[in-house]
Amino acid sequence: MNNRIMVIGGINADITGFSREPLVHNDSNPGMIEISAGGVGRNIGENLIRTGFEVSIATAFAKDPMGFFLMESCKNIGMDTSCSKIFDYGSRSSIYLSVVDADGEMETAVSDMEIFENLSISDIRRSCDKLEEADFIVMDSNVSVEIIEFVMKKYRHKHIVFDPVSTSKAGKLDGINWSAEILKPNILEAEIISGIRMDSLEKTIEGLKRINGLGICWVLMTDGANGAWLSGKGRVYRCPAFLGGKKNVNGAGDAFLAGAVYGRSNGRFETDMLYYGHAAASIAMESSKTVNPEMSVEMLDKRMEELKRCLKVEEI
């Protein structure tokens, strides 16, 4: 297994409010509040650590209580932060504040991620040795377009995996010179990147293939309860969603991408990226935390085999 990963992307403190009852807007709702380490890049990295990978991260930390908490969280799980930038006092740690309803679905969220705007290409150049050693480079769009294009140009010979993060951040990717092996948007992000509204089977296939044509080998598109798609090498596959139990959907997409990387790195069939993605996402949703601390190689392999028996991937 190719197991060295370099993550370039976001890390933040996740503050999540879980309502005990159906949410009442414009009112105070009884529930539970949890604080945990998160961020798209970090979440993907932690899931990969828990499934046997060595992970380093290039990200931004602030010298504030949340920043020290986040640095300690990385140390505790064995994530190397030697390539990350620690900003002086006065910077704010990235924080993601969300409210989850009684059914485990995110109702609303606010993100404060201004610190990542201070990361520069020179900061990433400090990671060159780690980037050359990495088997996979995982990036998210919390970092600047300049950093994204620098990495894609300089390390185009590597397995580059990319997560657009959100519709607002997907918008800044227009015009990028892509060179990526795997892109994992959700359907809304994919519509922005492709410029096509995917409101029919034909339009969905057209949009996916347009994204492939930008310079992306495989597009892994998630569509919530409607399942996921895989497009590449002239083929398009669709897989229904696994409708298991859920406590929290936050982090499911990050786990999906980590599962897909696990499947890809093991040299399995290309469609196993879908199965492993669904398997990892279903495990993530069983925990109130954004990364399920029970995630492991054994659990992921077992869940994938279970899903293969109940989910059918079809080529369109």
mmCIF file of C-alpha atoms in Angstrom:
data_model
loop_
_atom_site.group_PDB
_atom_site.id
_atom_site.type_symbol
_atom_site.label_atom_id
_atom_site.label_comp_id
_atom_site.label_asym_id
_atom_site.label_seq_id
_atom_site.Cartn_x
_atom_site.Cartn_y
_atom_site.Cartn_z
ATOM 1 C CA MET A 1 0.000 0.000 0.000
ATOM 2 C CA ASN A 2 1.262 3.509 -0.869
ATOM 3 C CA ASN A 3 0.763 5.045 2.543
ATOM 4 C CA ARG A 4 2.435 8.469 2.751
ATOM 5 C CA ILE A 5 -0.002 11.374 2.583
ATOM 6 C CA MET A 6 0.627 15.113 2.480
ATOM 7 C CA VAL A 7 -2.426 17.239 3.296
ATOM 8 C CA ILE A 8 -2.565 20.915 2.330
ATOM 9 C CA GLY A 9 -5.719 22.494 3.669
ATOM 10 C CA GLY A 10 -7.968 23.439 6.500
ATOM 11 C CA ILE A 11 -7.972 22.713 10.198
ATOM 12 C CA ASN A 12 -10.473 24.223 12.597
ATOM 13 C CA ALA A 13 -12.207 23.838 15.904
ATOM 14 C CA ASP A 14 -15.672 22.386 15.344
ATOM 15 C CA ILE A 15 -18.278 23.736 17.752
ATOM 16 C CA THR A 16 -21.441 21.731 17.189
ATOM 17 C CA GLY A 17 -24.812 22.180 18.844
ATOM 18 C CA PHE A 18 -27.058 19.101 18.818
ATOM 19 C CA SER A 19 -30.753 19.798 19.392
ATOM 20 C CA ARG A 20 -32.625 17.150 21.404
ATOM 21 C CA GLU A 21 -35.945 17.981 19.756
ATOM 22 C CA PRO A 22 -37.000 19.339 16.343
ATOM 23 C CA LEU A 23 -35.459 22.783 16.003
ATOM 24 C CA VAL A 24 -37.572 25.834 16.763
ATOM 25 C CA HIS A 25 -36.222 28.833 14.863
ATOM 26 C CA ASN A 26 -35.775 32.195 16.582
ATOM 27 C CA ASP A 27 -35.719 30.468 19.960
ATOM 28 C CA SER A 28 -33.324 28.700 22.328
ATOM 29 C CA ASN A 29 -33.256 24.921 21.793
ATOM 30 C CA PRO A 30 -32.213 22.508 24.566
ATOM 31 C CA GLY A 31 -29.446 20.160 23.514
ATOM 32 C CA MET A 32 -25.767 19.317 23.771
ATOM 33 C CA ILE A 33 -22.707 21.255 22.593
ATOM 34 C CA GLU A 34 -19.440 19.575 21.621
ATOM 35 C CA ILE A 35 -16.045 21.040 20.713
ATOM 36 C CA SER A 36 -13.715 18.900 18.619
ATOM 37 C CA ALA A 37 -10.871 19.236 16.138
ATOM 38 C CA GLY A 38 -12.017 19.361 12.522
ATOM 39 C CA GLY A 39 -11.513 21.004 9.160
ATOM 40 C CA VAL A 40 -11.783 19.315 5.784
ATOM 41 C CA GLY A 41 -8.069 18.667 5.321
ATOM 42 C CA ARG A 42 -7.556 17.573 8.899
ATOM 43 C CA ASN A 43 -10.647 15.342 8.906
ATOM 44 C CA ILE A 44 -9.518 13.566 5.753
ATOM 45 C CA GLY A 45 -6.064 13.196 7.283
ATOM 46 C CA GLU A 46 -7.328 11.745 10.563
ATOM 47 C CA ASN A 47 -9.498 9.206 8.764
ATOM 48 C CA LEU A 48 -6.450 8.183 6.723
ATOM 49 C CA ILE A 49 -4.300 7.843 9.858
ATOM 50 C CA ARG A 50 -6.949 5.601 11.392
ATOM 51 C CA THR A 51 -6.814 3.408 8.272
ATOM 52 C CA GLY A 52 -3.051 2.922 8.250
ATOM 53 C CA PHE A 53 -1.534 5.945 6.486
ATOM 54 C CA GLU A 54 1.304 8.250 7.545
ATOM 55 C CA VAL A 55 -0.036 11.806 7.326
ATOM 56 C CA SER A 56 1.644 15.214 7.374
ATOM 57 C CA ILE A 57 -0.325 18.457 7.142
ATOM 58 C CA ALA A 58 0.555 21.942 5.914
ATOM 59 C CA THR A 59 -2.003 24.283 7.447
ATOM 60 C CA ALA A 60 -2.351 27.437 9.559
ATOM 61 C CA PHE A 61 -2.409 27.587 13.357
ATOM 62 C CA ALA A 62 -2.972 30.640 15.550
ATOM 63 C CA LYS A 63 -1.342 31.262 18.918
ATOM 64 C CA ASP A 64 -4.613 31.231 20.824
ATOM 65 C CA PRO A 65 -6.345 28.635 23.031
ATOM 66 C CA MET A 66 -8.095 26.975 20.088
ATOM 67 C CA GLY A 67 -4.834 26.910 18.136
ATOM 68 C CA PHE A 68 -3.008 25.120 20.950
ATOM 69 C CA PHE A 69 -5.948 22.722 21.236
ATOM 70 C CA LEU A 70 -5.734 21.946 17.498
ATOM 71 C CA MET A 71 -1.961 21.437 17.575
ATOM 72 C CA GLU A 72 -2.319 19.062 20.510
ATOM 73 C CA SER A 73 -5.100 17.162 18.729
ATOM 74 C CA CYS A 74 -2.785 16.523 15.771
ATOM 75 C CA LYS A 75 -0.003 15.367 18.074
ATOM 76 C CA ASN A 76 -2.367 12.974 19.850
ATOM 77 C CA ILE A 77 -3.286 11.134 16.641
ATOM 78 C CA GLY A 78 0.222 11.126 15.150
ATOM 79 C CA MET A 79 -0.342 13.764 12.453
ATOM 80 C CA ASP A 80 2.912 15.540 11.565
ATOM 81 C CA THR A 81 2.545 19.344 11.681
ATOM 82 C CA SER A 82 6.188 20.275 11.013
ATOM 83 C CA CYS A 83 5.239 21.815 7.642
ATOM 84 C CA SER A 84 2.484 24.004 9.105
ATOM 85 C CA LYS A 85 2.675 27.759 9.782
ATOM 86 C CA ILE A 86 2.037 29.100 13.283
ATOM 87 C CA PHE A 87 0.870 32.714 13.127
ATOM 88 C CA ASP A 88 1.669 35.201 15.881
ATOM 89 C CA TYR A 89 -0.691 36.468 18.537
ATOM 90 C CA GLY A 90 -3.505 38.496 17.014
ATOM 91 C CA SER A 91 -4.530 35.873 14.466
ATOM 92 C CA ARG A 92 -7.701 33.881 15.112
ATOM 93 C CA SER A 93 -7.906 30.113 14.850
ATOM 94 C CA SER A 94 -10.295 28.796 12.257
ATOM 95 C CA ILE A 95 -13.639 27.894 13.845
ATOM 96 C CA TYR A 96 -16.643 26.120 12.340
ATOM 97 C CA LEU A 97 -19.886 26.621 14.260
ATOM 98 C CA SER A 98 -22.834 24.421 13.290
ATOM 99 C CA VAL A 99 -26.278 23.429 14.534
ATOM 100 C CA VAL A 100 -27.520 19.875 14.003
ATOM 101 C CA ASP A 101 -31.188 18.956 14.275
ATOM 102 C CA ALA A 102 -32.648 15.986 16.126
ATOM 103 C CA ASP A 103 -32.378 13.835 12.975
ATOM 104 C CA GLY A 104 -28.621 14.358 12.686
ATOM 105 C CA GLU A 105 -28.847 16.755 9.730
ATOM 106 C CA MET A 106 -26.960 20.047 9.737
ATOM 107 C CA GLU A 107 -29.421 22.929 9.950
ATOM 108 C CA THR A 108 -27.038 25.865 9.580
ATOM 109 C CA ALA A 109 -23.393 26.788 10.081
ATOM 110 C CA VAL A 110 -20.997 29.731 10.244
ATOM 111 C CA SER A 111 -17.312 29.423 9.364
ATOM 112 C CA ASP A 112 -14.508 31.788 10.396
ATOM 113 C CA MET A 113 -11.503 30.702 8.317
ATOM 114 C CA GLU A 114 -9.780 33.995 7.551
ATOM 115 C CA ILE A 115 -6.440 32.699 8.840
ATOM 116 C CA PHE A 116 -5.928 30.550 5.731
ATOM 117 C CA GLU A 117 -5.767 33.680 3.580
ATOM 118 C CA ASN A 118 -2.384 34.351 5.205
ATOM 119 C CA LEU A 119 -0.817 31.095 3.963
ATOM 120 C CA SER A 120 1.525 31.748 1.032
ATOM 121 C CA ILE A 121 3.366 29.741 -1.600
ATOM 122 C CA SER A 122 6.587 30.341 0.354
ATOM 123 C CA ASP A 123 4.974 28.598 3.337
ATOM 124 C CA ILE A 124 4.145 25.598 1.141
ATOM 125 C CA ARG A 125 7.664 25.532 -0.332
ATOM 126 C CA ARG A 126 8.851 24.613 3.155
ATOM 127 C CA SER A 127 6.997 21.334 2.624
ATOM 128 C CA CYS A 128 8.820 20.400 -0.594
ATOM 129 C CA ASP A 129 10.624 17.384 0.879
ATOM 130 C CA LYS A 130 7.386 16.004 2.331
ATOM 131 C CA LEU A 131 5.567 16.666 -0.940
ATOM 132 C CA GLU A 132 8.195 14.776 -2.937
ATOM 133 C CA GLU A 133 8.057 11.853 -0.517
ATOM 134 C CA ALA A 134 4.250 11.674 -0.501
ATOM 135 C CA ASP A 135 2.367 8.988 -2.399
ATOM 136 C CA PHE A 136 -0.787 11.133 -2.355
ATOM 137 C CA ILE A 137 -1.218 14.902 -1.995
ATOM 138 C CA VAL A 138 -4.626 15.839 -0.579
ATOM 139 C CA MET A 139 -5.716 19.468 -0.966
ATOM 140 C CA ASP A 140 -8.819 21.464 -0.192
ATOM 141 C CA SER A 141 -9.878 24.910 -1.349
ATOM 142 C CA ASN A 142 -9.389 26.572 2.028
ATOM 143 C CA VAL A 143 -5.976 27.568 0.651
ATOM 144 C CA SER A 144 -5.474 30.173 -2.064
ATOM 145 C CA VAL A 145 -5.789 29.630 -5.806
ATOM 146 C CA GLU A 146 -2.087 30.488 -6.095
ATOM 147 C CA ILE A 147 -1.149 27.630 -3.758
ATOM 148 C CA ILE A 148 -3.499 25.220 -5.532
ATOM 149 C CA GLU A 149 -2.030 26.009 -8.953
ATOM 150 C CA PHE A 150 1.545 25.905 -7.632
ATOM 151 C CA VAL A 151 1.067 22.396 -6.241
ATOM 152 C CA MET A 152 -0.770 21.115 -9.313
ATOM 153 C CA LYS A 153 1.950 22.388 -11.630
ATOM 154 C CA LYS A 154 5.012 21.388 -9.612
ATOM 155 C CA TYR A 155 3.684 18.009 -8.453
ATOM 156 C CA ARG A 156 1.584 16.957 -11.427
ATOM 157 C CA HIS A 157 3.486 13.635 -11.413
ATOM 158 C CA LYS A 158 1.918 12.827 -8.027
ATOM 159 C CA HIS A 159 -1.505 11.431 -7.115
ATOM 160 C CA ILE A 160 -3.290 14.720 -6.330
ATOM 161 C CA VAL A 161 -6.671 14.511 -4.604
ATOM 162 C CA PHE A 162 -8.849 17.604 -4.216
ATOM 163 C CA ASP A 163 -11.943 18.579 -2.212
ATOM 164 C CA PRO A 164 -13.704 21.859 -3.181
ATOM 165 C CA VAL A 165 -15.093 22.221 0.401
ATOM 166 C CA SER A 166 -18.174 24.351 -0.377
ATOM 167 C CA THR A 167 -20.077 26.076 -3.158
ATOM 168 C CA SER A 168 -18.612 29.462 -2.218
ATOM 169 C CA LYS A 169 -15.063 28.117 -2.353
ATOM 170 C CA ALA A 170 -15.729 26.078 -5.504
ATOM 171 C CA GLY A 171 -16.499 29.363 -7.254
ATOM 172 C CA LYS A 172 -12.900 30.539 -6.970
ATOM 173 C CA LEU A 173 -11.662 27.479 -8.891
ATOM 174 C CA ASP A 174 -12.890 28.781 -12.248
ATOM 175 C CA GLY A 175 -10.013 28.983 -14.722
ATOM 176 C CA ILE A 176 -7.605 26.814 -12.725
ATOM 177 C CA ASN A 177 -5.167 24.687 -14.725
ATOM 178 C CA TRP A 178 -6.209 21.347 -13.274
ATOM 179 C CA SER A 179 -3.920 18.362 -12.879
ATOM 180 C CA ALA A 180 -5.597 16.051 -10.389
ATOM 181 C CA GLU A 181 -6.276 12.360 -10.119
ATOM 182 C CA ILE A 182 -9.391 12.606 -7.955
ATOM 183 C CA LEU A 183 -11.819 15.494 -7.412
ATOM 184 C CA LYS A 184 -14.618 15.001 -4.877
ATOM 185 C CA PRO A 185 -17.329 17.642 -5.166
ATOM 186 C CA ASN A 186 -20.897 17.332 -4.009
ATOM 187 C CA ILE A 187 -23.475 17.919 -6.735
ATOM 188 C CA LEU A 188 -23.816 21.653 -6.015
ATOM 189 C CA GLU A 189 -20.052 22.156 -6.184
ATOM 190 C CA ALA A 190 -19.902 20.042 -9.358
ATOM 191 C CA GLU A 191 -22.514 22.255 -11.009
ATOM 192 C CA ILE A 192 -20.390 25.318 -10.290
ATOM 193 C CA ILE A 193 -17.156 23.719 -11.543
ATOM 194 C CA SER A 194 -18.769 22.298 -14.698
ATOM 195 C CA GLY A 195 -21.094 25.230 -15.398
ATOM 196 C CA ILE A 196 -23.921 22.743 -16.000
ATOM 197 C CA ARG A 197 -27.080 22.331 -13.916
ATOM 198 C CA MET A 198 -27.291 18.596 -13.266
ATOM 199 C CA ASP A 199 -31.077 18.286 -13.137
ATOM 200 C CA SER A 200 -31.367 15.222 -15.392
ATOM 201 C CA LEU A 201 -29.416 12.056 -16.093
ATOM 202 C CA GLU A 202 -28.131 13.435 -19.390
ATOM 203 C CA LYS A 203 -27.043 16.746 -17.857
ATOM 204 C CA THR A 204 -25.367 14.975 -14.937
ATOM 205 C CA ILE A 205 -23.296 12.811 -17.265
ATOM 206 C CA GLU A 206 -22.469 15.832 -19.421
ATOM 207 C CA GLY A 207 -21.353 17.810 -16.371
ATOM 208 C CA LEU A 208 -19.189 15.014 -15.002
ATOM 209 C CA LYS A 209 -17.462 14.488 -18.336
ATOM 210 C CA ARG A 210 -16.879 18.214 -18.681
ATOM 211 C CA ILE A 211 -15.083 18.188 -15.334
ATOM 212 C CA ASN A 212 -12.970 15.232 -16.490
ATOM 213 C CA GLY A 213 -12.050 17.293 -19.530
ATOM 214 C CA LEU A 214 -10.578 20.026 -17.327
ATOM 215 C CA GLY A 215 -7.675 17.737 -16.429
ATOM 216 C CA ILE A 216 -9.162 15.491 -13.746
ATOM 217 C CA CYS A 217 -8.828 11.723 -14.077
ATOM 218 C CA TRP A 218 -11.631 10.694 -11.713
ATOM 219 C CA VAL A 219 -14.599 12.727 -10.471
ATOM 220 C CA LEU A 220 -16.244 11.343 -7.324
ATOM 221 C CA MET A 221 -19.473 13.289 -6.887
ATOM 222 C CA THR A 222 -21.675 12.865 -3.837
ATOM 223 C CA ASP A 223 -25.388 13.668 -3.870
ATOM 224 C CA GLY A 224 -26.586 13.037 -0.324
ATOM 225 C CA ALA A 225 -29.383 10.494 -0.038
ATOM 226 C CA ASN A 226 -29.284 10.046 -3.827
ATOM 227 C CA GLY A 227 -25.906 8.331 -3.643
ATOM 228 C CA ALA A 228 -22.666 9.034 -5.487
ATOM 229 C CA TRP A 229 -21.161 9.055 -8.966
ATOM 230 C CA LEU A 230 -17.763 8.128 -10.386
ATOM 231 C CA SER A 231 -16.669 9.439 -13.772
ATOM 232 C CA GLY A 232 -13.402 8.867 -15.601
ATOM 233 C CA LYS A 233 -11.659 7.192 -18.536
ATOM 234 C CA GLY A 234 -14.823 7.519 -20.603
ATOM 235 C CA ARG A 235 -16.977 5.669 -18.069
ATOM 236 C CA VAL A 236 -19.652 6.856 -15.630
ATOM 237 C CA TYR A 237 -20.844 4.833 -12.627
ATOM 238 C CA ARG A 238 -23.649 5.455 -10.161
ATOM 239 C CA CYS A 239 -24.051 3.981 -6.682
ATOM 240 C CA PRO A 240 -27.073 4.409 -4.379
ATOM 241 C CA ALA A 241 -26.579 5.756 -0.870
ATOM 242 C CA PHE A 242 -26.292 3.544 2.173
ATOM 243 C CA LEU A 243 -29.137 4.644 4.433
ATOM 244 C CA GLY A 244 -27.826 3.516 7.805
ATOM 245 C CA GLY A 245 -28.060 5.162 11.205
ATOM 246 C CA LYS A 246 -26.729 8.677 11.669
ATOM 247 C CA LYS A 247 -25.921 10.937 14.588
ATOM 248 C CA ASN A 248 -24.113 13.671 12.660
ATOM 249 C CA VAL A 249 -23.611 14.181 8.916
ATOM 250 C CA ASN A 250 -20.763 16.687 9.470
ATOM 251 C CA GLY A 251 -17.564 15.002 8.323
ATOM 252 C CA ALA A 252 -19.279 12.364 6.181
ATOM 253 C CA GLY A 253 -17.984 13.897 2.947
ATOM 254 C CA ASP A 254 -14.451 14.089 4.349
ATOM 255 C CA ALA A 255 -14.628 10.429 5.355
ATOM 256 C CA PHE A 256 -15.997 9.545 1.897
ATOM 257 C CA LEU A 257 -12.902 10.995 0.233
ATOM 258 C CA ALA A 258 -10.563 9.300 2.720
ATOM 259 C CA GLY A 259 -12.286 5.982 2.016
ATOM 260 C CA ALA A 260 -11.897 6.518 -1.725
ATOM 261 C CA VAL A 261 -8.169 7.213 -1.296
ATOM 262 C CA TYR A 262 -7.878 4.022 0.763
ATOM 263 C CA GLY A 263 -9.558 2.047 -2.020
ATOM 264 C CA ARG A 264 -7.443 3.699 -4.716
ATOM 265 C CA SER A 265 -4.148 3.140 -2.877
ATOM 266 C CA ASN A 266 -4.839 -0.557 -2.436
ATOM 267 C CA GLY A 267 -4.932 -1.049 -6.210
ATOM 268 C CA ARG A 268 -8.504 -2.303 -6.171
ATOM 269 C CA PHE A 269 -11.134 -1.990 -8.878
ATOM 270 C CA GLU A 270 -11.927 1.638 -9.714
ATOM 271 C CA THR A 271 -15.517 1.189 -8.521
ATOM 272 C CA ASP A 272 -14.204 0.259 -5.081
ATOM 273 C CA MET A 273 -13.523 3.969 -4.616
ATOM 274 C CA LEU A 274 -17.314 4.304 -4.430
ATOM 275 C CA TYR A 275 -17.776 1.360 -2.073
ATOM 276 C CA TYR A 276 -14.987 2.423 0.282
ATOM 277 C CA GLY A 277 -16.208 6.009 0.140
ATOM 278 C CA HIS A 278 -19.719 4.999 1.182
ATOM 279 C CA ALA A 279 -18.328 2.658 3.839
ATOM 280 C CA ALA A 280 -16.197 5.372 5.430
ATOM 281 C CA ALA A 281 -19.023 7.933 5.273
ATOM 282 C CA SER A 282 -21.469 5.550 6.953
ATOM 283 C CA ILE A 283 -18.977 4.919 9.765
ATOM 284 C CA ALA A 284 -18.441 8.663 10.204
ATOM 285 C CA MET A 285 -22.172 9.346 10.562
ATOM 286 C CA GLU A 286 -22.454 6.865 13.435
ATOM 287 C CA SER A 287 -20.504 9.239 15.701
ATOM 288 C CA SER A 288 -21.408 12.664 17.057
ATOM 289 C CA LYS A 289 -17.834 13.722 16.264
ATOM 290 C CA THR A 290 -16.742 14.772 12.765
ATOM 291 C CA VAL A 291 -14.282 11.851 12.701
ATOM 292 C CA ASN A 292 -15.440 8.596 14.253
ATOM 293 C CA PRO A 293 -12.738 7.534 16.763
ATOM 294 C CA GLU A 294 -13.724 3.907 16.094
ATOM 295 C CA MET A 295 -12.613 4.123 12.440
ATOM 296 C CA SER A 296 -10.053 1.425 11.582
ATOM 297 C CA VAL A 297 -8.821 -0.702 8.687
ATOM 298 C CA GLU A 298 -10.766 -3.671 10.013
ATOM 299 C CA MET A 299 -14.005 -1.716 10.394
ATOM 300 C CA LEU A 300 -13.645 -0.105 6.966
ATOM 301 C CA ASP A 301 -12.908 -3.380 5.162
ATOM 302 C CA LYS A 302 -15.798 -5.125 6.912
ATOM 303 C CA ARG A 303 -18.255 -2.316 6.145
ATOM 304 C CA MET A 304 -17.144 -2.226 2.510
ATOM 305 C CA GLU A 305 -17.840 -5.946 2.107
ATOM 306 C CA GLU A 306 -21.270 -5.468 3.712
ATOM 307 C CA LEU A 307 -22.082 -2.639 1.309
ATOM 308 C CA LYS A 308 -20.987 -4.669 -1.693
ATOM 309 C CA ARG A 309 -23.695 -7.160 -0.816
ATOM 310 C CA CYS A 310 -26.480 -4.577 -0.558
ATOM 311 C CA LEU A 311 -25.456 -1.762 -2.941
ATOM 312 C CA LYS A 312 -25.104 -2.209 -6.674
ATOM 313 C CA VAL A 313 -22.808 0.037 -8.683
ATOM 314 C CA GLU A 314 -24.112 0.406 -12.222
ATOM 315 C CA GLU A 315 -22.336 1.748 -15.277
ATOM 316 C CA ILE A 316 -24.449 4.363 -17.028
#
